[in-house]
Tab-separated table of C-alpha atoms and ligand atoms in Angstrom:
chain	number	residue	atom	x	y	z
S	1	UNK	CA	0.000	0.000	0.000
S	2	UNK	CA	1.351	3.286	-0.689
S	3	UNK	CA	0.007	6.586	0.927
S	4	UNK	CA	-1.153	9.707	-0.390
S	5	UNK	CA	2.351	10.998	0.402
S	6	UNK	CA	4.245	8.073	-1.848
S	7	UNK	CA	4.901	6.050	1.427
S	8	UNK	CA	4.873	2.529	1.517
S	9	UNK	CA	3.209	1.022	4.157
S	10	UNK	CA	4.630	-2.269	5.598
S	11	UNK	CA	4.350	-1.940	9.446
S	12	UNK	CA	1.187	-2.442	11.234
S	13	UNK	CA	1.274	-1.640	15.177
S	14	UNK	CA	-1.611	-3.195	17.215
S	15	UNK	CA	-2.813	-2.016	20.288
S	16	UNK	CA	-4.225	-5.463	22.256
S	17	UNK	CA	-5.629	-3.659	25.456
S	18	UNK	CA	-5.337	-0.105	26.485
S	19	UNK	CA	-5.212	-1.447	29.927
S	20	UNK	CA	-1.776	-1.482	32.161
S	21	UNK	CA	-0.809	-2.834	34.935
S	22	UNK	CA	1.330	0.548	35.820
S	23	UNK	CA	0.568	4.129	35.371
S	24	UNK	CA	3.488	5.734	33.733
S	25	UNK	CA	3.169	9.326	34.998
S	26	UNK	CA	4.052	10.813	31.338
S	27	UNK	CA	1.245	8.152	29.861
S	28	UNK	CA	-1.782	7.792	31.815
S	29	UNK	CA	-3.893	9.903	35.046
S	30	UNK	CA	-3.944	7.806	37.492
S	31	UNK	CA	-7.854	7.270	38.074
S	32	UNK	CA	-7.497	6.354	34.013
S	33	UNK	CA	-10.803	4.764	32.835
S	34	UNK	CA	-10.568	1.962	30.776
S	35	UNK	CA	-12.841	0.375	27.991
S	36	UNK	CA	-15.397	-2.156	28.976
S	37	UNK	CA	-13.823	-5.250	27.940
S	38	UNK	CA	-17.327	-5.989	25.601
S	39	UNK	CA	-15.863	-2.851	23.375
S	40	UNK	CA	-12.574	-5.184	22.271
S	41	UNK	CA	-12.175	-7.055	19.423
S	42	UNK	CA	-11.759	-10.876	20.050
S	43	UNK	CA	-8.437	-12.215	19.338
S	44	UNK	CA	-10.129	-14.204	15.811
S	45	UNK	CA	-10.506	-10.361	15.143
S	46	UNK	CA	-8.086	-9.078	15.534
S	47	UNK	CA	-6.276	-11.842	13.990
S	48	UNK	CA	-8.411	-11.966	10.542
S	49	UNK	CA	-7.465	-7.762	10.643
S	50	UNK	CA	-3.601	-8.844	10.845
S	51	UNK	CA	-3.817	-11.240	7.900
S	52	UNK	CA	-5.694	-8.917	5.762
S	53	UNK	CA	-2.898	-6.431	5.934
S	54	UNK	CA	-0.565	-8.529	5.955
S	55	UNK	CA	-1.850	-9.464	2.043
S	56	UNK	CA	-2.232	-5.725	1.739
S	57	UNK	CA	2.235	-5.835	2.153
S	58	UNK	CA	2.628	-5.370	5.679
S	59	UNK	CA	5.896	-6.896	6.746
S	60	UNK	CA	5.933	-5.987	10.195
S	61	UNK	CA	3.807	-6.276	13.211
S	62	UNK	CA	4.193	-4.767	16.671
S	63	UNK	CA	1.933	-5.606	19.673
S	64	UNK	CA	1.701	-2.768	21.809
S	65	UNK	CA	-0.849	-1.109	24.353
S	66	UNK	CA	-1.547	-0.501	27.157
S	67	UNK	CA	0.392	-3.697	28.366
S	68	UNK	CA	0.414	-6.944	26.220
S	69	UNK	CA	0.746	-8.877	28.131
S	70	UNK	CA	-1.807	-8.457	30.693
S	71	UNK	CA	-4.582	-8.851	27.972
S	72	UNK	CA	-6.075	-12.771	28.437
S	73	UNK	CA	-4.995	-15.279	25.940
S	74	UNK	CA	-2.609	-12.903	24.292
S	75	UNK	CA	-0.350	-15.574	23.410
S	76	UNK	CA	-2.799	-17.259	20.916
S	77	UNK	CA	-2.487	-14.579	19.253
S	78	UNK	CA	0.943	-13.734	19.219
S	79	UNK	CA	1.149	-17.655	18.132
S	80	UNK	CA	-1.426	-17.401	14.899
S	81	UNK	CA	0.318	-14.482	13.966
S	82	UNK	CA	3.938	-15.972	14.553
S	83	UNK	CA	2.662	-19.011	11.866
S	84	UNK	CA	2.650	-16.426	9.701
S	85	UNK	CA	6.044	-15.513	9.743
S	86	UNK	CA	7.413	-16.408	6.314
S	87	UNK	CA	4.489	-16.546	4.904
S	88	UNK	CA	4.176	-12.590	4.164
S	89	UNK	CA	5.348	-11.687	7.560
S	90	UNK	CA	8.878	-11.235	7.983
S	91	UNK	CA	8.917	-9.892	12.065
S	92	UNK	CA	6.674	-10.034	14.567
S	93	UNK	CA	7.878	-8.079	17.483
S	94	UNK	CA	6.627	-7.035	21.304
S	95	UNK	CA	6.680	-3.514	23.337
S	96	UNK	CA	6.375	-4.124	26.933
S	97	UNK	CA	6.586	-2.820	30.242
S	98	UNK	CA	8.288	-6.264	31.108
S	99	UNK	CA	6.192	-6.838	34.192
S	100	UNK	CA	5.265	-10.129	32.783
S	101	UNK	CA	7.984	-10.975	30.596
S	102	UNK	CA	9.250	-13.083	33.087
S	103	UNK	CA	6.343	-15.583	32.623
S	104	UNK	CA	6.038	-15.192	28.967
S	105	UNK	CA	9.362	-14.980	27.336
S	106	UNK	CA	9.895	-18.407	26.828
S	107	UNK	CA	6.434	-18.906	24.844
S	108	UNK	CA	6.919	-15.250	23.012
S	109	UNK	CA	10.538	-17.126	21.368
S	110	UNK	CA	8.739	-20.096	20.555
S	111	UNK	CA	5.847	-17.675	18.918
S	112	UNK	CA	8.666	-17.213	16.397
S	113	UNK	CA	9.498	-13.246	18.566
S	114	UNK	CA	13.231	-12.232	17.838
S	115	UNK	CA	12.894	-9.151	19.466
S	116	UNK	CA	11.315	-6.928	22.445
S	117	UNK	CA	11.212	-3.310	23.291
S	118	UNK	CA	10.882	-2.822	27.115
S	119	UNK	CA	10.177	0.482	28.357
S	120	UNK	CA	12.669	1.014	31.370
S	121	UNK	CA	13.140	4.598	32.601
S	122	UNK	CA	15.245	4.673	35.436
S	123	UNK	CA	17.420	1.274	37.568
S	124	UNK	CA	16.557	3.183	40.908
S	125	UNK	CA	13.866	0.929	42.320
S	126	UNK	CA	12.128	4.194	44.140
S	127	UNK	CA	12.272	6.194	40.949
S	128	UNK	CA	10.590	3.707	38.962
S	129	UNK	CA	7.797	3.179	41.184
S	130	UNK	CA	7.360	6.932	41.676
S	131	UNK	CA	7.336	7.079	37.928
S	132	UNK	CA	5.106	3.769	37.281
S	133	UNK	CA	3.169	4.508	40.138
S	134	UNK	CA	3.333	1.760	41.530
S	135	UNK	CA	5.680	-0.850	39.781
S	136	UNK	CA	8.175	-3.094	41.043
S	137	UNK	CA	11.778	-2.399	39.300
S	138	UNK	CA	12.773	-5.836	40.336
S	139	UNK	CA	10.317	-7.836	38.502
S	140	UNK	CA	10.652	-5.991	35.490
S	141	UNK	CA	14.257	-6.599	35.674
S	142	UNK	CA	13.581	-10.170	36.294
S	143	UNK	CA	11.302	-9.998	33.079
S	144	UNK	CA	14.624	-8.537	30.875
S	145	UNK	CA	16.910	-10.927	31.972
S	146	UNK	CA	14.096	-14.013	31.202
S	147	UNK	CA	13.781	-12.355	27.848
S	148	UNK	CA	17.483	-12.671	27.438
S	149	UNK	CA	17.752	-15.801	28.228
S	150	UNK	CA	15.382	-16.780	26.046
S	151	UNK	CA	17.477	-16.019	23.188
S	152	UNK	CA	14.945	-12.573	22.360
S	153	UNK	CA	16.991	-9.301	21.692
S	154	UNK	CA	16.133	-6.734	24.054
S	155	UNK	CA	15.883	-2.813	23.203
S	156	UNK	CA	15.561	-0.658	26.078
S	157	UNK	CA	13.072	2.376	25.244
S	158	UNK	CA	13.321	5.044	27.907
S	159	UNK	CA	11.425	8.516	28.008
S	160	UNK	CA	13.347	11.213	28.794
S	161	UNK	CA	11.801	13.255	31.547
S	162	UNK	CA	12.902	16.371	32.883
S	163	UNK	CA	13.732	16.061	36.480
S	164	UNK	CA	12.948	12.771	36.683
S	165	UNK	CA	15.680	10.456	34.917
S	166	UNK	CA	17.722	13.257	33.535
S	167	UNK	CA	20.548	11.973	35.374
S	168	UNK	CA	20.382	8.660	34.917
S	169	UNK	CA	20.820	8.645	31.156
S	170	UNK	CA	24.138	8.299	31.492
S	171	UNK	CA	23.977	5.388	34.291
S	172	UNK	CA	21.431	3.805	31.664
S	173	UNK	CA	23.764	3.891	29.018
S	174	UNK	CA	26.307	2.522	30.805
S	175	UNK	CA	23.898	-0.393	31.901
S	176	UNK	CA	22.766	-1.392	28.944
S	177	UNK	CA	26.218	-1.814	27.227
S	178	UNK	CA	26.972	-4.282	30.037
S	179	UNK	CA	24.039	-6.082	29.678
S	180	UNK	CA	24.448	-6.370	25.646
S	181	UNK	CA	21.211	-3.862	25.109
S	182	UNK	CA	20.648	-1.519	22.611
S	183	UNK	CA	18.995	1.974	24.439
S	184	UNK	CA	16.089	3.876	22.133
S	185	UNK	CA	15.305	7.440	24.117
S	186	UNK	CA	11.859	8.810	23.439
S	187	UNK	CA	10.712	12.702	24.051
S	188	UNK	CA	7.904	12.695	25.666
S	189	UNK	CA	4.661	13.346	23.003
S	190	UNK	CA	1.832	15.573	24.180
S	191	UNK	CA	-0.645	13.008	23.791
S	192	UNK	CA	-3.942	12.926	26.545
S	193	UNK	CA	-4.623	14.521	29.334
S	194	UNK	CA	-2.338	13.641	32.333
S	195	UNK	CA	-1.827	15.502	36.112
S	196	UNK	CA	1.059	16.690	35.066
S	197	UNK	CA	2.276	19.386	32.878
S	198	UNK	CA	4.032	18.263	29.408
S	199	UNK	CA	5.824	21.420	28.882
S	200	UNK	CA	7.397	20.676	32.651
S	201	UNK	CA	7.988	16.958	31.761
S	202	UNK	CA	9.799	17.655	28.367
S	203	UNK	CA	13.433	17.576	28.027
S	204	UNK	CA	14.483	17.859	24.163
S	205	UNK	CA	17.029	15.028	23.401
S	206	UNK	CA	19.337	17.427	21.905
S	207	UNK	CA	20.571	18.732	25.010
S	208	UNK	CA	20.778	14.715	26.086
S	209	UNK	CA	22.671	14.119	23.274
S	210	UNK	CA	25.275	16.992	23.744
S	211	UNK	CA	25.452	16.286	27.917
S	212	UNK	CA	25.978	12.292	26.673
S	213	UNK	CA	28.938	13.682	24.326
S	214	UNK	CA	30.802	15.150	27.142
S	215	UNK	CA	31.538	11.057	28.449
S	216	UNK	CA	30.382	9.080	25.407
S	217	UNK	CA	32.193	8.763	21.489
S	218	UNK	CA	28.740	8.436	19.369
S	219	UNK	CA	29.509	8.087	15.813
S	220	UNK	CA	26.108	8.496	13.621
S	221	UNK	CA	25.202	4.845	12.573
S	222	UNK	CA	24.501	3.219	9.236
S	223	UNK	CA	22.134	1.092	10.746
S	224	UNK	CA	18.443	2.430	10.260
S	225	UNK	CA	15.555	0.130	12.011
S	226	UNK	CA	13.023	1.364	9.624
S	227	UNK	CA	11.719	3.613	12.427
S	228	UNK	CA	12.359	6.924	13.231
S	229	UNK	CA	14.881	6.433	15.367
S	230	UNK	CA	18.075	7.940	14.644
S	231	UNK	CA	20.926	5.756	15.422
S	232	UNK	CA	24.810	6.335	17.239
S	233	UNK	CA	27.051	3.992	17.365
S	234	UNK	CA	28.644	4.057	21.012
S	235	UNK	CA	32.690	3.294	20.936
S	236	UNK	CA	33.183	2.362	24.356
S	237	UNK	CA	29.969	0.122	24.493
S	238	UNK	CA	30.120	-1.554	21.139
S	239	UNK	CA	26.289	-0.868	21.100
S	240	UNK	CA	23.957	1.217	19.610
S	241	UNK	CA	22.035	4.638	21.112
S	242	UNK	CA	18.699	5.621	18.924
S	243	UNK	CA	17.271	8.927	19.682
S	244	UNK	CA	13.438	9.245	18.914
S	245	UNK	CA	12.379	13.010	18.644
S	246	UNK	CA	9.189	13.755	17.166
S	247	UNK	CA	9.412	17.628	19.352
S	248	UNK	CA	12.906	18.418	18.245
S	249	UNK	CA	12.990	16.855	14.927
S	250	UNK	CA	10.110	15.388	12.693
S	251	UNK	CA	10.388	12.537	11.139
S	252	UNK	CA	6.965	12.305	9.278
S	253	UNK	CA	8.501	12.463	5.566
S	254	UNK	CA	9.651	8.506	6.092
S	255	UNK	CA	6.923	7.331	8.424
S	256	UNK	CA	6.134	3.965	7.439
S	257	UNK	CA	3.371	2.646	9.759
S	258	UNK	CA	-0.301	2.348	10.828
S	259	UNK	CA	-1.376	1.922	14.168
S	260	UNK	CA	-4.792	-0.531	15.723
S	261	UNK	CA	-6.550	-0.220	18.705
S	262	UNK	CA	-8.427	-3.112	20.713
S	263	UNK	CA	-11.717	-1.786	19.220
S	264	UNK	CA	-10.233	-2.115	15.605
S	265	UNK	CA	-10.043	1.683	15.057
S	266	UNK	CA	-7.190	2.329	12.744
S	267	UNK	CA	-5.260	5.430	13.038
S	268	UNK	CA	-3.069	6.505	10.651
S	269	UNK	CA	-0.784	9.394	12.429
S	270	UNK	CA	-0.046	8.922	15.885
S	271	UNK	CA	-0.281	12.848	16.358
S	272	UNK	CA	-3.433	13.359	14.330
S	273	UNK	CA	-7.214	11.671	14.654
S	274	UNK	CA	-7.447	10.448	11.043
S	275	UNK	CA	-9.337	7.021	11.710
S	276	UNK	CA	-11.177	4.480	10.314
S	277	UNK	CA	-13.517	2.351	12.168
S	278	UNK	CA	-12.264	-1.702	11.038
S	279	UNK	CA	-14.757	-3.423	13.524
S	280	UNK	CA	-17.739	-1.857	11.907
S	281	UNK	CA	-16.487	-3.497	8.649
S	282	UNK	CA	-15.479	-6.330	10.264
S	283	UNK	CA	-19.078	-7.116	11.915
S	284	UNK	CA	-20.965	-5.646	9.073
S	285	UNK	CA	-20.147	-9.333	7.763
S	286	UNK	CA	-17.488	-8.057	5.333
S	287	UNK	CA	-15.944	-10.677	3.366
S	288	UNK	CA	-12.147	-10.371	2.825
S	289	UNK	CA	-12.349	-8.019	-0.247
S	290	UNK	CA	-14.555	-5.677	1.198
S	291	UNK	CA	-12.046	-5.773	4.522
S	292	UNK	CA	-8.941	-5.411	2.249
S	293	UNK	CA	-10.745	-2.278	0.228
S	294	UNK	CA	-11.675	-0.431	3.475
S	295	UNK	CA	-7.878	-0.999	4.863
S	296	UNK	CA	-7.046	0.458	1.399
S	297	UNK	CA	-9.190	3.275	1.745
S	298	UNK	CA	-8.174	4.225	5.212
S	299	UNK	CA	-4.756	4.435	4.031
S	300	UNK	CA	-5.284	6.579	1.474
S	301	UNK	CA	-6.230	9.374	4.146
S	302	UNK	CA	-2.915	9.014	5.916
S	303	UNK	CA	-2.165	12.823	6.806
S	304	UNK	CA	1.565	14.336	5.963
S	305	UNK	CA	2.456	14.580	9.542
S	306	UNK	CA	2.126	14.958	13.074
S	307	UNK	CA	0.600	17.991	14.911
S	308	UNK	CA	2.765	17.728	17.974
S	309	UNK	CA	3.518	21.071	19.935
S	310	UNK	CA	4.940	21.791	23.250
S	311	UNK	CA	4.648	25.132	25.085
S	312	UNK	CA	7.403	26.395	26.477
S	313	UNK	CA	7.850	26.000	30.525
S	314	UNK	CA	5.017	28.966	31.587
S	315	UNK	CA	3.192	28.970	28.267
S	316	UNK	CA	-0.050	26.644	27.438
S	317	UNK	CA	1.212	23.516	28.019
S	318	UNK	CA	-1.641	20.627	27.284
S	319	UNK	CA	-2.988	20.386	31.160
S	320	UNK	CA	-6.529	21.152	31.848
S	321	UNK	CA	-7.868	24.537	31.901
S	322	UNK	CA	-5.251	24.979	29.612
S	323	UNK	CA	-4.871	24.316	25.466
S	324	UNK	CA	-5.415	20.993	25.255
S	325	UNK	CA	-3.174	18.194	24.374
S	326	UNK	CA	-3.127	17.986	20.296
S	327	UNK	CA	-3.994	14.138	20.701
S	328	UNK	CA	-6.941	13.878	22.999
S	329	UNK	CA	-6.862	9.713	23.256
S	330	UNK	CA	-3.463	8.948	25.617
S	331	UNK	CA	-0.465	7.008	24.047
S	332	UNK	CA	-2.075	3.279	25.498
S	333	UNK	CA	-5.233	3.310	23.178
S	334	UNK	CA	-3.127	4.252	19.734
S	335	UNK	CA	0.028	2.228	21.278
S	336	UNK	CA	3.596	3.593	21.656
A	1	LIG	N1	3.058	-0.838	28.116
A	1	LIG	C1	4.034	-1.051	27.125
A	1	LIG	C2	5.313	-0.292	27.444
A	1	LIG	O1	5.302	0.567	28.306
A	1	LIG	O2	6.311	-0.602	26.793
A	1	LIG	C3	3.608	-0.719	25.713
A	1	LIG	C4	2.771	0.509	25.500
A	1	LIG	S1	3.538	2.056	25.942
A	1	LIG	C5	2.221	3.179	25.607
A	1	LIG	C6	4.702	2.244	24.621
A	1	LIG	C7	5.759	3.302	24.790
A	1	LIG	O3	5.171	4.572	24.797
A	1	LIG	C8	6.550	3.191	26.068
A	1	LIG	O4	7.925	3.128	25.756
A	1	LIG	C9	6.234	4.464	26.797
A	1	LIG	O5	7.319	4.876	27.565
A	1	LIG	C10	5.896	5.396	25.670
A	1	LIG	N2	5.046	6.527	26.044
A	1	LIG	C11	3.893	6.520	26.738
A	1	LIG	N3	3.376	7.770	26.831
A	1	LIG	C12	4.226	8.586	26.173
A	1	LIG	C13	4.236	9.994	25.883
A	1	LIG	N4	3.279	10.806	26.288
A	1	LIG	N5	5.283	10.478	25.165
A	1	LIG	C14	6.266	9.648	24.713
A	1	LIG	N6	6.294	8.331	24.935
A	1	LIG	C15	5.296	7.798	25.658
A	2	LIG	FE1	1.510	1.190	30.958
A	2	LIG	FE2	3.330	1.369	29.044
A	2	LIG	FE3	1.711	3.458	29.573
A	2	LIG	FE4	3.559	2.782	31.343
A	2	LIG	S1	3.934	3.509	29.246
A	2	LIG	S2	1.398	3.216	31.798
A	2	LIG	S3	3.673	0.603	31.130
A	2	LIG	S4	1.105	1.522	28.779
């Protein structure tokens, strides 16, 4: 399929759940409410979705959320999606909180998963429940080390939060080159309304990236994940540092993806509300060509880009009472 904007899309991220069994303080209020569980699409759903874009070219599938791996019977499908691997698939890949890796890495390899993204943004155990809420830094390490041994590459994905881990970046770095990890750091997107202020939270990775050149050699790298991460070699590591930074620097032009929820609403932009409601289709009793031409149709609306802006500490910055937030639905219905 190729966008209004000549760009081919081959990566499909589903959203299973937009439940969690943490609160990330940058991704969800605390008293979040959730969707009645009767609103989801059954994992046959979403299943039949994934193979219809996956004849549509899609390459690559992410499950996201919320957390995975909380939502019941996930591993079915992560398994009738890992049979297709090779058969139009090429990677099927997992973003976790790592909570319950622990329990499910083994199966996840076996699924036919190569690789994992776990969100980590901080090793000090009373930061990360401060930050989670209420999360338990040792299980999720527990969970990265089971991954590991289970033969699944690990990326680290850690948020970059001003005053929160803003000195740890370096400490994380560090970590992650011992453990054989490569480290992905997000800015943080204005995306729902939270109890805290973005434009407080925000801390532009170029300013990480010049304070991590002071003890680190990065070297731009070749390697490009088909994301829009940019990627630095690190010399004394011998691993990799990505940099995500939809603020600072957009990265729209080579975007390459379409996002699912767990009511089979499909979003096009991560920053904008261009949608397309898939379960309607799907329960209008839609055969496979009529599923296939809405898919089509849906991505023919992809907008150019994103809409994110941040106010500047004292200006509007996304909290109530204020301008809002220019993505009302928080990051765990669209999926990081
Ligand atoms: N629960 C899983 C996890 O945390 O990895 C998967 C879903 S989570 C929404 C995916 C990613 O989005 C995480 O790396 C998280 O840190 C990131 N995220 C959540 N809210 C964000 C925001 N407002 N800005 C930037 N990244 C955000
Ligand atoms: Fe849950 Fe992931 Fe959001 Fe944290 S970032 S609250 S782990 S969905």
């Amino acid at each position: 399929m190729i966008d209004p904007f000549g760009r081919a899309i081959t990566y499909l991220r589903v959203s299973v759940t937009d439940r969690c069994d943490l609160r990330c303080v940058y991704c969800m209020a605390e008293d979040m409410t959730f969707l009645p569980r009767g609103a989801l699409l059954d994992l046959e759903e979403l299943d039949r979705l994934c193979a219809a874009f996956i004849r549509l070219g899609t390459r690559k599938i992410r499950l996201t959320g919320g957390e995975p791996l909380v939502r019941r019977g996930v591993m079915t499908l992560f398994r009738s999606l890992g049979a297709r691997l090779g058969h139009g698939l090429d990677e099927l890949s997992v973003t976790t909180n790592a909570s319950q890796l622990a329990r499910f890495a083994g199966d996840l390899a076996a699924a036919g998963v190569k690789r994992v993204n776990v969100s980590l943004d901080t090793l000090d155990a009373g930061k990360f429940t401060s930050i989670t809420r209420w999360g338990r830094l040792e299980r999720v390490l527990e969970g990265i080390f089971a991954a590991r041994d289970a033969g699944l590459a690990v990326k680290i994905n850690t948020v970059a939060v001003r005053g929160l881990n803003e000195d740890e970046i370096d400490s994380l770095l560090a970590w992650c080159g011992e453990q054989g990890f490569d480290l992905c750091l997000i800015e943080i997107m204005p995306m729902g309304e939270i109890d805290a202020s973005r434009s407080e939270q925000y801390l532009p990775l170029s300013l990480v990236r010049s304070r991590l050149a002071r003890h680190w050699t990065l070297t731009e790298s070749a390697y490009h994940s088909g994301g829009p991460a940019r990627y630095f070699d690190v010399a004394e590591t011998g691993r990799r540092i990505g940099f995500i930074t939809p603020m600072s620097h957009n990265f729209c032009e080579s975007c390459n993806r379409v996002r699912l929820t767990c009511t089979g609403t499909l979003y096009m932009c991560l920053g904008q509300d261009t949608s397309s409601d898939l379960r309607a289709v799907l329960r209008s009793g839609a055969d496979e060509a009529a599923l296939e031409e809405a898919i089509r149709a849906a991505v023919a609306r992809k907008p150019k880009g994103h809409d994110f802006l941040i106010a500047a500490p004292g200006e509007s910055s996304g909290l109530a009472g204020e301008a809002p937030p220019a993505v009302a639905r928080h990051m765990n219905v669209t999926g990081g």
